Amino acid sequence: MPQTRPGAFAPSRRSVLRALGGAAALGALAGCGVPAAYVEPGDRAVTDRSAQEKRLTWASWPLYIDTDDDHPNRRPTLDGFEKHSGISVEYVEEINDNDEFFGKISPSLMNHQSTGRDLVVISDWMCARFVRLGWVQKMDRAAQSNVAEHLDPLLRSPRFDPGRQYTVPWQSGITGIAYNRRKLGRDIHRVSDLWNSDIKGRVTLLSGLDEAYALLMQGNGVDVTKWTADDFHNVCDQVEREVRRGQIRRFTGNDYTKDLVSGDVLACQAYSGDVIQLQADNPDIRFVVPEEGAELWSDSLMIPDRARHKANAERLVDYYYTPEVAAELAAWVNYVCPVPAAQGVLADSDDKETAALADNPLIFPDTEMRKRLVISRDIRQSELPEFSKRWNRIVGL
C-alpha cells in the first residue's frame, strides 16, 4: 500500500467558516429566532425503501476512501460491500467544505424534504449543528453490531451526541504541533514552546476558528470538554500579543505543509494525517501531542432526515467497522483509525510497509498518547457570531 498519494494536500476536510457571513447564517438558523428550522423527531423519517431498493447514495470528500492503484476509479472496500450485500452505492465526492455543503442541503432539511442523500460525512463540529437542529436520524445500533463492539472508546460519547446515537466516526485525527527537528535543533514538548524567542517569525497557527482554539486552550491548562467564553477570549488575547511581537508568521489552512517542508516555518499547528504524508519524504518532520494534551476530532457518518434507504446506509456504516475493512481503509487514508481492532489486522500483513502502519501512533495512538487526547466541546450556535467576529479580525479574514 503506497504511503503517499496524489493530491494528499487537497483542501482540509476540516475546512471551517472563513467569514462572518457563514457564521451568522448558522447562528441565525438555530440560535437567533428561527425555531422553525428545528425538526421534531417524529418528522424526520419517511417510509424506508431499503428492502425494495437495494441501493443508497453516499456524499463524501475527495481522497477519503481507498482506491485501486491500477484503476483509480475502483474503490476496493466499497466494491467489497456491494458484492457482499447486493446493495449498489452511488458514491459522490461532492463535499469540499463543511459550510458550503451545509448551504447546499439545508434548504431541503429546513423544509422537511429529502436531500437525495442517504449518508453523508462531515466534520463533528458541523455534525453538532445538524444534531441540534434535528436534521439527522437516530441509527439503529441493534443492526450495527460491529459499531457497538469496535468503536474506539475515546470517540463513543462526544458532548454533542452522547452515546453516538446519530453519528459514527468515519476517520479521526489529531490537531497538535508539527516541527522540523533537524532545523529547529531540539524537540517541542508543550504548546508554550511555540512562543519561544528562538523561533520568532517562524511559527504558524491554523486560521480556522474551529481548528485552532482547542489546542491553544489546552496549552493554558483549560479542560476543553467544558471551556467557557472567558477561556476563548483569553486565547484571543494571547494570540493578539504574539501577533504584535512578530512571533506568528501567518495563519494558514493546509498550506502550512509547504512552509514546514521549505524550512520557512519551524513549528506550527498541524494535523496528524498531513504529517504522516510529509514524513514519507522527510523524516525530520515530527508531530507531537503536547504534554498538556491535544484535540481528537472526527469526520462522521450521518443519515439525513427523510433518507429513503436508511437500513441500507446503516448496513454500510457497520460494514466499515469490520476490523479487516477498517484496516484496509486505514492503510490508504492514514488518519487515526476509529477501529482499534484494525491494528492487529495490519500487524499481521505480509507486506512490510503495511504491517509497519500498525506501529504508527498517528494512526493507532499508543497508551500514553491516548491519555492526552480529548474531544473538545464544540462552539454553540449562539456563541458563533461573537467568537467568529473576534477570531476573524485577528487572523485577517
JSON list of C-alpha atoms in Angstrom, two decimals, residues 24-38 110 133 381-382:
[
{"chain": "A", "resi": 24, "resn": "ALA", "atom": "CA", "xyz": [-24.02, 34.48, 11.14]},
{"chain": "A", "resi": 25, "resn": "ALA", "atom": "CA", "xyz": [-26.17, 32.35, 8.86]},
{"chain": "A", "resi": 26, "resn": "LEU", "atom": "CA", "xyz": [-25.70, 29.33, 11.08]},
{"chain": "A", "resi": 27, "resn": "GLY", "atom": "CA", "xyz": [-26.35, 31.35, 14.20]},
{"chain": "A", "resi": 28, "resn": "ALA", "atom": "CA", "xyz": [-29.49, 32.82, 12.72]},
{"chain": "A", "resi": 29, "resn": "LEU", "atom": "CA", "xyz": [-30.89, 29.42, 11.83]},
{"chain": "A", "resi": 30, "resn": "ALA", "atom": "CA", "xyz": [-30.64, 27.86, 15.25]},
{"chain": "A", "resi": 31, "resn": "GLY", "atom": "CA", "xyz": [-29.80, 30.46, 17.82]},
{"chain": "A", "resi": 32, "resn": "CYS", "atom": "CA", "xyz": [-31.32, 33.75, 16.78]},
{"chain": "A", "resi": 33, "resn": "GLY", "atom": "CA", "xyz": [-35.01, 33.34, 16.26]},
{"chain": "A", "resi": 34, "resn": "VAL", "atom": "CA", "xyz": [-35.71, 30.69, 13.63]},
{"chain": "A", "resi": 35, "resn": "PRO", "atom": "CA", "xyz": [-37.09, 27.85, 15.75]},
{"chain": "A", "resi": 36, "resn": "ALA", "atom": "CA", "xyz": [-38.94, 26.51, 12.71]},
{"chain": "A", "resi": 37, "resn": "ALA", "atom": "CA", "xyz": [-35.58, 25.22, 11.45]},
{"chain": "A", "resi": 38, "resn": "TYR", "atom": "CA", "xyz": [-35.70, 22.54, 14.15]},
{"chain": "A", "resi": 110, "resn": "MET", "atom": "CA", "xyz": [-35.38, 23.03, 6.75]},
{"chain": "A", "resi": 133, "resn": "LEU", "atom": "CA", "xyz": [-31.33, 21.12, 14.51]},
{"chain": "A", "resi": 381, "resn": "GLN", "atom": "CA", "xyz": [-24.52, 28.46, 17.55]},
{"chain": "A", "resi": 382, "resn": "SER", "atom": "CA", "xyz": [-25.39, 31.24, 19.97]}
]
